[in-house]
mmCIF file of C-alpha atoms in Angstrom:
data_model
loop_
_atom_site.group_PDB
_atom_site.id
_atom_site.type_symbol
_atom_site.label_atom_id
_atom_site.label_comp_id
_atom_site.label_asym_id
_atom_site.label_seq_id
_atom_site.Cartn_x
_atom_site.Cartn_y
_atom_site.Cartn_z
ATOM 1 C CA UNK N 1 -60.841 89.942 81.024
ATOM 2 C CA UNK N 2 -62.020 88.748 77.638
ATOM 3 C CA UNK N 3 -59.690 85.844 77.583
ATOM 4 C CA UNK N 4 -60.858 84.779 81.064
ATOM 5 C CA UNK N 5 -64.435 84.851 80.118
ATOM 6 C CA UNK N 6 -63.816 82.784 77.073
ATOM 7 C CA UNK N 7 -61.882 80.366 79.184
ATOM 8 C CA UNK N 8 -64.799 80.085 81.528
ATOM 9 C CA UNK N 9 -66.938 78.853 78.658
ATOM 10 C CA UNK N 10 -64.438 75.865 78.163
ATOM 11 C CA UNK N 11 -64.156 74.534 81.690
ATOM 12 C CA UNK N 12 -66.156 71.333 82.417
ATOM 13 C CA UNK N 13 -67.172 70.055 85.838
ATOM 14 C CA UNK N 14 -67.017 66.235 85.568
ATOM 15 C CA UNK N 15 -69.162 64.308 87.928
ATOM 16 C CA UNK N 16 -68.729 60.434 88.035
ATOM 17 C CA UNK N 17 -72.125 58.616 88.180
ATOM 18 C CA UNK N 18 -72.025 55.033 89.384
ATOM 19 C CA UNK N 19 -73.641 52.667 86.864
ATOM 20 C CA UNK N 20 -73.373 49.053 88.195
ATOM 21 C CA UNK N 21 -70.819 46.419 89.425
ATOM 22 C CA UNK N 22 -67.864 46.955 91.574
ATOM 23 C CA UNK N 23 -67.822 50.592 92.870
ATOM 24 C CA UNK N 24 -64.002 50.411 93.246
ATOM 25 C CA UNK N 25 -63.634 50.084 89.378
ATOM 26 C CA UNK N 26 -63.534 53.418 87.468
ATOM 27 C CA UNK N 27 -64.913 51.593 84.308
ATOM 28 C CA UNK N 28 -68.089 51.175 86.239
ATOM 29 C CA UNK N 29 -68.572 55.017 86.477
ATOM 30 C CA UNK N 30 -70.088 57.246 83.709
ATOM 31 C CA UNK N 31 -68.347 60.702 83.583
ATOM 32 C CA UNK N 32 -70.931 63.493 83.134
ATOM 33 C CA UNK N 33 -69.514 66.856 82.062
ATOM 34 C CA UNK N 34 -71.339 69.857 83.235
ATOM 35 C CA UNK N 35 -70.779 72.950 81.065
ATOM 36 C CA UNK N 36 -71.521 76.652 81.320
ATOM 37 C CA UNK N 37 -75.004 77.409 80.058
ATOM 38 C CA UNK N 38 -73.798 80.064 77.642
ATOM 39 C CA UNK N 39 -71.267 77.611 76.280
ATOM 40 C CA UNK N 40 -74.072 75.076 75.691
ATOM 41 C CA UNK N 41 -76.164 77.726 73.770
ATOM 42 C CA UNK N 42 -73.227 78.381 71.445
ATOM 43 C CA UNK N 43 -72.699 74.699 70.845
ATOM 44 C CA UNK N 44 -76.192 74.092 70.148
ATOM 45 C CA UNK N 45 -76.416 76.894 67.529
ATOM 46 C CA UNK N 46 -73.323 75.777 65.745
ATOM 47 C CA UNK N 47 -74.413 72.140 66.004
ATOM 48 C CA UNK N 48 -77.846 72.901 64.282
ATOM 49 C CA UNK N 49 -76.043 74.784 61.392
ATOM 50 C CA UNK N 50 -73.438 72.026 61.063
ATOM 51 C CA UNK N 51 -76.047 69.302 60.918
ATOM 52 C CA UNK N 52 -78.187 71.067 58.347
ATOM 53 C CA UNK N 53 -75.149 71.580 56.170
ATOM 54 C CA UNK N 54 -74.190 67.787 56.436
ATOM 55 C CA UNK N 55 -77.684 66.544 55.877
ATOM 56 C CA UNK N 56 -78.335 68.808 52.895
ATOM 57 C CA UNK N 57 -75.096 67.707 51.238
ATOM 58 C CA UNK N 58 -75.646 64.009 52.225
ATOM 59 C CA UNK N 59 -72.177 63.672 53.728
ATOM 60 C CA UNK N 60 -73.121 61.091 56.410
ATOM 61 C CA UNK N 61 -72.461 57.436 55.834
ATOM 62 C CA UNK N 62 -75.673 55.352 55.375
ATOM 63 C CA UNK N 63 -74.335 53.194 58.211
ATOM 64 C CA UNK N 64 -74.687 55.977 60.739
ATOM 65 C CA UNK N 65 -77.890 56.038 62.559
ATOM 66 C CA UNK N 66 -77.272 57.777 65.881
ATOM 67 C CA UNK N 67 -78.605 61.053 66.771
ATOM 68 C CA UNK N 68 -79.874 61.994 63.284
ATOM 69 C CA UNK N 69 -83.135 63.383 62.070
ATOM 70 C CA UNK N 70 -85.724 60.755 60.996
ATOM 71 C CA UNK N 71 -83.406 58.069 62.324
ATOM 72 C CA UNK N 72 -84.112 55.898 65.382
ATOM 73 C CA UNK N 73 -82.914 52.589 66.926
ATOM 74 C CA UNK N 74 -85.709 50.934 64.943
ATOM 75 C CA UNK N 75 -83.858 51.186 61.599
ATOM 76 C CA UNK N 76 -80.425 49.616 62.608
ATOM 77 C CA UNK N 77 -82.443 46.872 64.507
ATOM 78 C CA UNK N 78 -84.483 46.126 61.414
ATOM 79 C CA UNK N 79 -81.379 45.910 59.118
ATOM 80 C CA UNK N 80 -79.438 43.735 61.602
ATOM 81 C CA UNK N 81 -82.295 41.345 62.308
ATOM 82 C CA UNK N 82 -83.199 41.031 58.576
ATOM 83 C CA UNK N 83 -79.642 40.137 57.751
ATOM 84 C CA UNK N 84 -79.264 37.499 60.476
ATOM 85 C CA UNK N 85 -82.669 35.943 59.720
ATOM 86 C CA UNK N 86 -81.901 35.853 56.056
ATOM 87 C CA UNK N 87 -78.597 34.163 56.657
ATOM 88 C CA UNK N 88 -80.237 31.488 58.959
ATOM 89 C CA UNK N 89 -83.025 30.882 56.405
ATOM 90 C CA UNK N 90 -80.391 30.229 53.805
ATOM 91 C CA UNK N 91 -78.611 27.728 56.142
ATOM 92 C CA UNK N 92 -75.636 29.938 56.317
ATOM 93 C CA UNK N 93 -73.933 31.537 59.458
ATOM 94 C CA UNK N 94 -73.812 35.158 60.459
ATOM 95 C CA UNK N 95 -71.002 36.572 62.556
ATOM 96 C CA UNK N 96 -71.522 39.811 64.612
ATOM 97 C CA UNK N 97 -68.978 41.757 66.488
ATOM 98 C CA UNK N 98 -70.383 44.187 69.147
ATOM 99 C CA UNK N 99 -68.000 47.045 70.102
ATOM 100 C CA UNK N 100 -69.145 48.603 73.345
ATOM 101 C CA UNK N 101 -67.517 51.625 75.050
ATOM 102 C CA UNK N 102 -65.340 51.625 71.987
ATOM 103 C CA UNK N 103 -64.438 55.437 71.464
ATOM 104 C CA UNK N 104 -63.342 57.231 74.595
ATOM 105 C CA UNK N 105 -60.742 59.312 72.951
ATOM 106 C CA UNK N 106 -60.882 61.817 70.087
ATOM 107 C CA UNK N 107 -57.815 63.563 68.753
ATOM 108 C CA UNK N 108 -58.345 67.209 68.106
ATOM 109 C CA UNK N 109 -55.805 67.558 65.224
ATOM 110 C CA UNK N 110 -57.369 64.514 63.364
ATOM 111 C CA UNK N 111 -60.754 66.008 64.138
ATOM 112 C CA UNK N 112 -60.026 69.268 62.400
ATOM 113 C CA UNK N 113 -58.716 67.346 59.350
ATOM 114 C CA UNK N 114 -61.996 65.448 59.200
ATOM 115 C CA UNK N 115 -63.954 68.800 59.327
ATOM 116 C CA UNK N 116 -61.803 70.056 56.617
ATOM 117 C CA UNK N 117 -62.741 66.921 54.595
ATOM 118 C CA UNK N 118 -66.332 67.815 55.202
ATOM 119 C CA UNK N 119 -65.756 71.183 53.257
ATOM 120 C CA UNK N 120 -65.352 73.507 56.362
ATOM 121 C CA UNK N 121 -62.697 76.203 55.907
ATOM 122 C CA UNK N 122 -61.914 79.816 56.724
ATOM 123 C CA UNK N 123 -63.703 81.248 59.858
ATOM 124 C CA UNK N 124 -65.872 78.126 60.253
ATOM 125 C CA UNK N 125 -62.934 75.986 60.642
ATOM 126 C CA UNK N 126 -61.187 78.432 62.906
ATOM 127 C CA UNK N 127 -64.302 78.430 65.097
ATOM 128 C CA UNK N 128 -64.080 74.729 65.630
ATOM 129 C CA UNK N 129 -60.328 74.922 66.130
ATOM 130 C CA UNK N 130 -61.060 77.478 69.022
ATOM 131 C CA UNK N 131 -63.756 75.368 70.340
ATOM 132 C CA UNK N 132 -61.600 72.179 70.687
ATOM 133 C CA UNK N 133 -58.464 74.072 72.028
ATOM 134 C CA UNK N 134 -57.548 75.151 75.496
ATOM 135 C CA UNK N 135 -60.332 73.268 77.077
ATOM 136 C CA UNK N 136 -60.024 72.316 80.854
ATOM 137 C CA UNK N 137 -61.795 70.114 83.307
ATOM 138 C CA UNK N 138 -61.963 69.195 87.012
ATOM 139 C CA UNK N 139 -63.572 66.281 88.815
ATOM 140 C CA UNK N 140 -66.213 66.802 91.551
ATOM 141 C CA UNK N 141 -66.704 63.841 93.765
ATOM 142 C CA UNK N 142 -67.812 63.241 97.401
ATOM 143 C CA UNK N 143 -67.898 67.122 97.955
ATOM 144 C CA UNK N 144 -64.406 67.633 96.874
ATOM 145 C CA UNK N 145 -63.008 69.137 93.631
ATOM 146 C CA UNK N 146 -59.742 68.013 91.918
ATOM 147 C CA UNK N 147 -57.208 70.376 90.403
ATOM 148 C CA UNK N 148 -57.858 71.974 86.981
ATOM 149 C CA UNK N 149 -56.280 70.096 83.979
ATOM 150 C CA UNK N 150 -56.143 70.655 80.359
ATOM 151 C CA UNK N 151 -58.074 68.252 78.011
ATOM 152 C CA UNK N 152 -56.116 66.847 75.168
ATOM 153 C CA UNK N 153 -58.415 64.038 73.974
ATOM 154 C CA UNK N 154 -62.052 63.094 74.137
ATOM 155 C CA UNK N 155 -63.690 66.488 74.748
ATOM 156 C CA UNK N 156 -66.414 65.573 72.033
ATOM 157 C CA UNK N 157 -69.682 64.357 73.424
ATOM 158 C CA UNK N 158 -70.463 60.862 72.010
ATOM 159 C CA UNK N 159 -73.959 62.001 71.047
ATOM 160 C CA UNK N 160 -72.783 65.081 69.275
ATOM 161 C CA UNK N 161 -72.584 65.912 65.508
ATOM 162 C CA UNK N 162 -68.812 66.304 66.027
ATOM 163 C CA UNK N 163 -68.448 62.705 67.155
ATOM 164 C CA UNK N 164 -70.403 61.372 64.302
ATOM 165 C CA UNK N 165 -68.045 63.245 61.915
ATOM 166 C CA UNK N 166 -65.105 61.681 63.577
ATOM 167 C CA UNK N 167 -66.255 58.029 63.020
ATOM 168 C CA UNK N 168 -68.204 58.597 59.829
ATOM 169 C CA UNK N 169 -65.538 56.819 57.564
ATOM 170 C CA UNK N 170 -65.087 53.788 59.905
ATOM 171 C CA UNK N 171 -67.389 51.623 57.577
ATOM 172 C CA UNK N 172 -64.936 52.259 54.820
ATOM 173 C CA UNK N 173 -62.080 50.614 56.885
ATOM 174 C CA UNK N 174 -63.207 47.049 56.088
ATOM 175 C CA UNK N 175 -65.649 44.934 54.178
ATOM 176 C CA UNK N 176 -67.704 44.014 57.184
ATOM 177 C CA UNK N 177 -71.273 45.540 57.276
ATOM 178 C CA UNK N 178 -71.368 48.230 59.805
ATOM 179 C CA UNK N 179 -74.021 49.899 62.088
ATOM 180 C CA UNK N 180 -73.032 53.001 63.998
ATOM 181 C CA UNK N 181 -75.080 54.348 66.847
ATOM 182 C CA UNK N 182 -73.025 56.964 68.772
ATOM 183 C CA UNK N 183 -70.282 54.965 70.372
ATOM 184 C CA UNK N 184 -71.914 51.542 69.940
ATOM 185 C CA UNK N 185 -70.551 49.886 66.756
ATOM 186 C CA UNK N 186 -71.725 46.582 65.341
ATOM 187 C CA UNK N 187 -69.874 44.701 62.537
ATOM 188 C CA UNK N 188 -71.328 41.723 60.874
ATOM 189 C CA UNK N 189 -71.181 39.534 57.871
ATOM 190 C CA UNK N 190 -72.487 36.060 56.738
ATOM 191 C CA UNK N 191 -71.169 33.017 54.952
ATOM 192 C CA UNK N 192 -71.766 29.150 54.301
ATOM 193 C CA UNK N 193 -68.393 28.121 55.617
ATOM 194 C CA UNK N 194 -67.570 28.675 59.207
ATOM 195 C CA UNK N 195 -63.800 28.424 58.748
ATOM 196 C CA UNK N 196 -63.748 30.732 55.856
ATOM 197 C CA UNK N 197 -66.123 33.012 57.714
ATOM 198 C CA UNK N 198 -63.865 33.128 60.819
ATOM 199 C CA UNK N 199 -60.812 33.864 58.637
ATOM 200 C CA UNK N 200 -62.542 36.744 56.848
ATOM 201 C CA UNK N 201 -63.808 38.301 60.096
ATOM 202 C CA UNK N 202 -60.421 38.145 61.765
ATOM 203 C CA UNK N 203 -58.768 39.779 58.575
ATOM 204 C CA UNK N 204 -61.382 42.450 58.364
ATOM 205 C CA UNK N 205 -61.560 43.137 62.050
ATOM 206 C CA UNK N 206 -57.836 43.875 62.135
ATOM 207 C CA UNK N 207 -58.371 46.541 59.540
ATOM 208 C CA UNK N 208 -60.955 48.116 61.905
ATOM 209 C CA UNK N 209 -58.389 47.802 64.706
ATOM 210 C CA UNK N 210 -55.930 49.696 62.506
ATOM 211 C CA UNK N 211 -58.531 52.473 61.716
ATOM 212 C CA UNK N 212 -58.925 52.825 65.538
ATOM 213 C CA UNK N 213 -55.239 53.106 66.206
ATOM 214 C CA UNK N 214 -54.681 55.519 63.412
ATOM 215 C CA UNK N 215 -57.529 57.745 64.919
ATOM 216 C CA UNK N 216 -56.275 57.219 68.489
ATOM 217 C CA UNK N 217 -59.551 55.491 69.376
ATOM 218 C CA UNK N 218 -59.550 52.741 72.098
ATOM 219 C CA UNK N 219 -61.370 49.496 71.675
ATOM 220 C CA UNK N 220 -62.364 48.214 75.144
ATOM 221 C CA UNK N 221 -61.201 44.492 75.144
ATOM 222 C CA UNK N 222 -63.779 43.479 77.829
ATOM 223 C CA UNK N 223 -66.597 45.366 76.311
ATOM 224 C CA UNK N 224 -66.081 43.910 72.746
ATOM 225 C CA UNK N 225 -67.965 40.673 72.184
ATOM 226 C CA UNK N 226 -69.077 38.574 69.227
ATOM 227 C CA UNK N 227 -72.060 36.278 68.583
ATOM 228 C CA UNK N 228 -72.116 33.573 65.955
ATOM 229 C CA UNK N 229 -75.627 32.869 64.547
ATOM 230 C CA UNK N 230 -75.697 29.488 63.078
ATOM 231 C CA UNK N 231 -77.832 26.302 62.704
ATOM 232 C CA UNK N 232 -74.605 24.151 63.189
ATOM 233 C CA UNK N 233 -74.533 22.494 66.490
ATOM 234 C CA UNK N 234 -70.916 21.790 66.102
ATOM 235 C CA UNK N 235 -70.173 25.468 65.452
ATOM 236 C CA UNK N 236 -72.162 26.394 68.514
ATOM 237 C CA UNK N 237 -70.374 23.944 70.802
ATOM 238 C CA UNK N 238 -67.078 24.979 69.363
ATOM 239 C CA UNK N 239 -67.180 28.654 68.589
ATOM 240 C CA UNK N 240 -64.473 30.258 66.488
ATOM 241 C CA UNK N 241 -61.754 32.534 67.996
ATOM 242 C CA UNK N 242 -61.694 36.233 67.100
ATOM 243 C CA UNK N 243 -58.847 38.443 68.021
ATOM 244 C CA UNK N 244 -58.283 42.180 68.629
ATOM 245 C CA UNK N 245 -55.142 43.501 67.359
ATOM 246 C CA UNK N 246 -53.259 45.832 69.755
ATOM 247 C CA UNK N 247 -50.063 46.142 67.706
ATOM 248 C CA UNK N 248 -48.685 49.582 67.182
ATOM 249 C CA UNK N 249 -49.053 51.096 63.690
ATOM 250 C CA UNK N 250 -46.368 50.264 61.229
ATOM 251 C CA UNK N 251 -44.805 47.589 63.386
ATOM 252 C CA UNK N 252 -44.593 43.872 62.556
ATOM 253 C CA UNK N 253 -47.366 41.720 63.823
ATOM 254 C CA UNK N 254 -46.581 40.679 67.527
ATOM 255 C CA UNK N 255 -48.876 37.692 68.462
ATOM 256 C CA UNK N 256 -48.407 38.526 72.142
ATOM 257 C CA UNK N 257 -50.484 41.660 71.509
ATOM 258 C CA UNK N 258 -53.473 39.726 69.912
ATOM 259 C CA UNK N 259 -56.303 39.629 72.435
ATOM 260 C CA UNK N 260 -59.079 37.208 72.067
ATOM 261 C CA UNK N 261 -62.471 38.781 72.497
ATOM 262 C CA UNK N 262 -65.260 36.948 74.403
ATOM 263 C CA UNK N 263 -67.802 34.811 72.561
ATOM 264 C CA UNK N 264 -71.463 35.035 73.853
ATOM 265 C CA UNK N 265 -73.199 31.689 73.680
ATOM 266 C CA UNK N 266 -75.378 29.396 75.686
ATOM 267 C CA UNK N 267 -72.487 28.605 78.203
ATOM 268 C CA UNK N 268 -71.738 32.246 78.859
ATOM 269 C CA UNK N 269 -72.428 33.783 82.276
ATOM 270 C CA UNK N 270 -74.536 36.177 80.500
ATOM 271 C CA UNK N 271 -75.837 34.447 77.248
ATOM 272 C CA UNK N 272 -77.042 37.528 75.536
ATOM 273 C CA UNK N 273 -75.984 40.878 74.153
ATOM 274 C CA UNK N 274 -77.895 44.069 74.524
ATOM 275 C CA UNK N 275 -78.021 45.786 71.246
ATOM 276 C CA UNK N 276 -79.964 49.191 71.172
ATOM 277 C CA UNK N 277 -82.319 48.099 73.947
ATOM 278 C CA UNK N 278 -82.937 44.670 72.488
ATOM 279 C CA UNK N 279 -81.510 41.608 74.253
ATOM 280 C CA UNK N 280 -80.118 39.220 71.478
ATOM 281 C CA UNK N 281 -79.194 35.629 72.053
ATOM 282 C CA UNK N 282 -77.265 33.310 69.730
ATOM 283 C CA UNK N 283 -80.464 31.353 68.789
ATOM 284 C CA UNK N 284 -82.273 34.581 68.005
ATOM 285 C CA UNK N 285 -85.448 33.308 69.791
ATOM 286 C CA UNK N 286 -85.739 36.542 71.981
ATOM 287 C CA UNK N 287 -86.099 34.325 75.108
ATOM 288 C CA UNK N 288 -83.929 36.682 77.331
ATOM 289 C CA UNK N 289 -85.513 39.859 75.943
ATOM 290 C CA UNK N 290 -88.937 38.487 76.769
ATOM 291 C CA UNK N 291 -87.875 37.429 80.226
ATOM 292 C CA UNK N 292 -86.423 40.835 81.016
ATOM 293 C CA UNK N 293 -89.353 42.747 79.723
ATOM 294 C CA UNK N 294 -91.778 40.515 81.688
ATOM 295 C CA UNK N 295 -89.882 41.299 84.960
ATOM 296 C CA UNK N 296 -90.045 44.837 84.216
ATOM 297 C CA UNK N 297 -93.737 44.789 83.447
ATOM 298 C CA UNK N 298 -94.408 42.665 86.485
ATOM 299 C CA UNK N 299 -92.649 45.297 88.687
ATOM 300 C CA UNK N 300 -94.512 48.229 86.945
ATOM 301 C CA UNK N 301 -97.934 46.456 87.418
ATOM 302 C CA UNK N 302 -97.005 45.823 91.109
ATOM 303 C CA UNK N 303 -96.430 49.372 91.761
ATOM 304 C CA UNK N 304 -99.573 50.343 89.875
ATOM 305 C CA UNK N 305 -101.649 47.877 92.083
ATOM 306 C CA UNK N 306 -100.024 49.208 95.215
ATOM 307 C CA UNK N 307 -100.925 52.815 94.158
ATOM 308 C CA UNK N 308 -104.499 51.965 93.709
ATOM 309 C CA UNK N 309 -104.683 50.185 97.037
ATOM 310 C CA UNK N 310 -102.987 53.018 98.784
#
């Protein structure tokens, strides 16, 4: 009876919520896991204690901004915009890789090692071992339930303290500057020579790819994009090529597994990237952000006027 009660705390009801785009593509759905209320209380208590321990001992990377006390989207935005603006003012170029929907899998064994590196041991570590093990889930869609399956990867919410611990050392994987905010990661650097900058970014980005493979994290090739901020018209018209390395760990480089990631520029179908709520274009003139905000305000004012008339 006791084991059945504990199992009930580890069962998640997954409800797929449609976001946008083609409804027949699974990538366009956001899986929402509904958990037992008692389970969420236990998790919250332990999360608060773990967060206090990590913050008091200053164990988080300074590049980690997401879901931390006294941190918000303003801080990484200011850091990013200052870096890009400074590079453009110096007549140099700034290259930025935007990794979206990057981390959909979390390996439990690796995660326990990370927790141990943070200083957890004994009963504390065993609690997390129990928390991560023997979890199950089923999908509820269109009034029907799937069969119950064991979860082997990805049980850690992307906004949780455990997820932040899992990716905390990603900035150490390469010499690229990093901004981490939940599962959104931005890598950037600047330099005066476009060719040297491109070679440097490709070399360092492969180190990030290797980190992800070692941690069984999956970079989404269609969600990973890059922007080149530059005053050079030639570079804007002929953007560099940046590749994602999907080679297996410890094997020789196979060029057939190098995937070119999309460059966002003025000729793109969507010539801007949404970065923590801010729509950024390669010219950094905020044209698209202003247009989108103007449309939202116009819609809001319209409904406000309609409300007064009614």
